[in-house]
Short mmCIF file of C-alpha atoms and ligand atoms in Angstrom, two decimals:
data_model
loop_
_atom_site.label_atom_id
_atom_site.label_comp_id
_atom_site.label_asym_id
_atom_site.label_seq_id
_atom_site.Cartn_x
_atom_site.Cartn_y
_atom_site.Cartn_z
CA MET A 1 18.63 -0.51 12.77
CA ARG A 2 20.12 2.14 10.48
CA THR A 3 21.14 2.24 6.87
CA ALA A 4 24.81 2.82 5.99
CA SER A 5 24.06 6.55 5.66
CA GLY A 6 22.34 6.60 9.07
CA ILE A 7 18.62 6.61 8.25
CA PRO A 8 16.78 5.00 11.17
CA ILE A 9 14.63 1.97 10.43
CA SER A 10 11.97 0.56 12.71
CA VAL A 11 11.92 -3.22 12.68
CA THR A 12 8.82 -5.28 13.48
CA ARG A 13 8.73 -9.03 13.70
CA LYS A 14 5.55 -10.62 12.44
CA ARG A 15 4.11 -13.89 11.35
CA MET A 16 4.73 -13.40 7.65
CA LYS A 17 6.45 -15.13 4.76
CA SER A 18 8.83 -12.51 3.41
CA ILE A 19 10.61 -9.32 4.44
CA ARG A 20 8.77 -6.11 3.69
CA LEU A 21 10.22 -2.63 3.50
CA ARG A 22 7.93 0.37 3.54
CA ILE A 23 8.38 4.13 3.48
CA LYS A 24 5.52 5.92 5.19
CA ALA A 25 4.16 8.62 2.91
CA THR A 26 3.15 10.89 5.79
CA ASP A 27 6.55 11.31 7.42
CA ALA A 28 9.02 9.46 5.17
CA SER A 29 9.92 7.11 8.03
CA VAL A 30 11.26 3.68 7.10
CA HIS A 31 9.64 0.50 8.37
CA LEU A 32 10.82 -3.02 7.98
CA SER A 33 8.70 -6.03 8.84
CA ALA A 34 10.20 -9.47 8.82
CA PRO A 35 9.37 -13.06 9.71
CA TYR A 36 10.63 -14.22 13.10
CA HIS A 37 13.17 -16.64 11.67
CA VAL A 38 15.18 -14.14 9.59
CA SER A 39 18.44 -13.16 11.32
CA GLU A 40 19.53 -9.58 12.07
CA ARG A 41 22.47 -10.05 9.73
CA VAL A 42 20.21 -10.96 6.81
CA LEU A 43 17.95 -8.00 7.58
CA TYR A 44 20.91 -5.65 7.68
CA ALA A 45 22.13 -6.91 4.30
CA PHE A 46 18.60 -6.59 2.91
CA VAL A 47 18.47 -2.94 3.96
CA GLN A 48 21.93 -2.03 2.68
CA GLU A 49 21.15 -3.46 -0.75
CA ARG A 50 18.14 -1.19 -0.93
CA GLU A 51 19.63 2.01 0.37
CA ALA A 52 19.41 3.80 -2.99
CA TRP A 53 15.75 2.84 -3.26
CA ILE A 54 15.09 4.02 0.32
CA LEU A 55 16.66 7.42 -0.39
CA LYS A 56 14.61 7.81 -3.56
CA GLN A 57 11.36 6.85 -1.84
CA ARG A 58 12.05 9.22 1.03
CA GLU A 59 12.59 12.10 -1.35
CA ARG A 60 9.29 11.27 -3.00
CA ALA A 61 7.44 11.03 0.31
CA LYS A 62 8.80 14.38 1.45
CA GLY A 63 7.44 15.97 -1.73
CA LEU A 64 3.91 14.71 -1.06
CA PRO A 65 1.30 16.89 0.59
CA GLN A 66 1.03 15.96 4.26
CA ALA A 67 -1.98 14.08 5.56
CA LYS A 68 -4.86 16.42 6.19
CA PRO A 69 -5.97 16.99 9.75
CA ILE A 70 -8.91 14.93 10.95
CA ASP A 71 -12.22 16.78 11.10
CA ASN A 72 -13.45 16.07 14.63
CA SER A 73 -16.31 18.58 14.64
CA SER A 74 -19.62 17.50 16.11
CA LYS A 75 -21.08 17.66 12.60
CA ALA A 76 -18.45 15.24 11.26
CA ARG A 77 -18.89 12.96 14.25
CA LYS A 78 -22.64 12.87 13.83
CA ALA A 79 -22.32 12.15 10.10
CA LEU A 80 -19.91 9.24 10.67
CA LEU A 81 -22.00 7.78 13.48
CA GLU A 82 -25.06 7.89 11.23
CA ARG A 83 -23.21 5.97 8.55
CA VAL A 84 -22.13 3.37 11.11
CA GLN A 85 -25.67 2.99 12.43
CA ARG A 86 -27.01 2.62 8.91
CA LEU A 87 -24.50 -0.12 8.02
CA ALA A 88 -24.40 -2.02 11.30
CA PRO A 89 -27.81 -3.79 11.53
CA GLN A 90 -27.38 -5.89 8.38
CA TRP A 91 -23.92 -7.02 9.52
CA GLU A 92 -25.05 -7.77 13.05
CA GLN A 93 -27.75 -9.93 11.58
CA HIS A 94 -25.41 -11.59 9.11
CA LEU A 95 -22.83 -12.40 11.79
CA GLY A 96 -25.36 -13.24 14.49
CA VAL A 97 -23.94 -10.74 16.98
CA LYS A 98 -25.10 -7.50 18.54
CA ALA A 99 -22.98 -4.59 19.77
CA SER A 100 -24.27 -2.81 22.89
CA SER A 101 -23.30 0.59 21.47
CA TYR A 102 -21.41 2.34 18.68
CA SER A 103 -19.34 5.46 19.06
CA VAL A 104 -16.89 7.48 17.00
CA ARG A 105 -13.63 8.72 18.48
CA LEU A 106 -10.56 10.66 17.54
CA MET A 107 -8.27 7.63 17.34
CA LYS A 108 -5.19 8.21 15.22
CA SER A 109 -3.37 4.93 15.55
CA ARG A 110 -6.23 2.53 15.00
CA TRP A 111 -9.33 2.33 12.84
CA GLY A 112 -11.62 0.76 15.36
CA SER A 113 -11.88 -1.04 18.65
CA CYS A 114 -14.16 -3.54 20.26
CA ASN A 115 -14.58 -4.19 23.95
CA ILE A 116 -15.45 -7.88 24.07
CA ARG A 117 -16.80 -7.69 27.62
CA THR A 118 -19.08 -4.66 27.23
CA LYS A 119 -19.65 -5.26 23.49
CA LYS A 120 -19.00 -1.59 22.81
CA ILE A 121 -17.61 -0.77 19.40
CA ALA A 122 -15.75 2.46 18.60
CA LEU A 123 -14.73 3.66 15.14
CA SER A 124 -11.99 6.16 14.35
CA MET A 125 -12.82 9.61 12.98
CA MET A 126 -10.18 8.86 10.33
CA LEU A 127 -12.96 6.87 8.64
CA ALA A 128 -14.98 10.03 8.06
CA ASP A 129 -13.46 10.59 4.64
CA ARG A 130 -13.28 6.91 3.63
CA THR A 131 -15.81 5.06 1.49
CA ASP A 132 -18.66 3.01 2.91
CA THR A 133 -16.82 -0.10 1.71
CA LEU A 134 -13.80 0.68 3.89
CA LEU A 135 -15.97 1.76 6.81
CA GLU A 136 -17.87 -1.49 6.48
CA TYR A 137 -14.64 -3.47 6.46
CA VAL A 138 -13.55 -1.95 9.79
CA LEU A 139 -17.02 -2.36 11.24
CA VAL A 140 -17.17 -6.02 10.26
CA HIS A 141 -13.68 -6.60 11.70
CA GLU A 142 -14.85 -5.25 15.08
CA LEU A 143 -18.14 -7.17 14.94
CA VAL A 144 -16.32 -10.42 14.16
CA HIS A 145 -14.43 -9.89 17.42
CA LEU A 146 -17.74 -10.46 19.22
CA ARG A 147 -17.59 -14.00 17.82
CA GLU A 148 -13.84 -14.49 18.06
CA PRO A 149 -11.72 -12.19 20.28
CA GLY A 150 -8.34 -13.14 18.81
CA HIS A 151 -6.78 -12.55 15.40
CA ASN A 152 -6.55 -16.25 14.72
CA ARG A 153 -7.56 -18.73 12.06
CA ARG A 154 -11.16 -18.74 13.20
CA PHE A 155 -11.29 -14.93 13.13
CA TYR A 156 -9.94 -14.73 9.58
CA GLN A 157 -12.30 -17.45 8.44
CA PHE A 158 -15.23 -15.29 9.62
CA MET A 159 -13.72 -12.32 7.78
CA GLU A 160 -13.25 -14.41 4.65
CA ASP A 161 -16.89 -15.51 4.73
CA ALA A 162 -18.26 -12.03 5.41
CA ILE A 163 -16.04 -9.99 3.05
CA PRO A 164 -14.10 -12.24 0.64
CA ASN A 165 -11.92 -9.35 -0.60
CA TRP A 166 -11.14 -8.02 2.87
CA ARG A 167 -7.38 -8.34 2.31
CA ALA A 168 -7.50 -5.84 -0.56
CA LEU A 169 -9.53 -3.46 1.62
CA HIS A 170 -7.03 -3.87 4.43
CA LYS A 171 -4.23 -2.87 2.08
CA GLU A 172 -6.18 0.09 0.76
CA LEU A 173 -6.90 1.30 4.27
CA HIS A 174 -3.30 0.98 5.41
CA GLY A 175 -1.93 2.53 2.23
CA GLU A 176 0.18 -0.42 1.15
ZN1 ZN B 1 -8.93 -6.81 15.62
#
C-alpha cells in the first residue's frame, strides 16, 4: 500500500483490536498493522486521513541519530552471557524448567530464540545495552516456551504470572 504521495507502507495482519500505524525511528519506514476483519478500502482511507501526520513523523525520524551498531566483541558477548547466567537459575526454578544451554548471538531481527527440542536458548547481542529488567523479560519469554511452545493463551498466562507488567516491557523493548 502507498499513501497518496507515494510513500510505501508495509501492512501486517494480526490478531488485534484496532488499526495501528507506526513510523520506525531507525529508517523512517511506515508500518501498518490491522485486525484481519478490516477491509483494504478502510485501511486505505485510514492511511490517507493520516498522510500529514505520516510526513511529519518521517521528517522527525530522519532527524534522529541512527541506531548505534551492535557491539559483538568477545568482551561484550562474555559480559552478556554472564548476565544471562546470573539471571537464569532463579527463573528456571520459578518456572520449573531447565534450558540445556544459553548462548548469545548477533541476531538483529529477534531478541531471543528457544529450541524446544534441544532446550537451547539464544539471546540477541542487541540486549547488551538493555537493562537487566528487559533482559530478564526476554529470558523469561524463552524459558516459558519450554512449558508452552506456542504464543497462545496458556503461554501468556505463564508470562502474566511470572512478570505481571510484561506488556509494558514488551512495548519498551520494541520502541512503541
Ligand atoms: Zn516466543
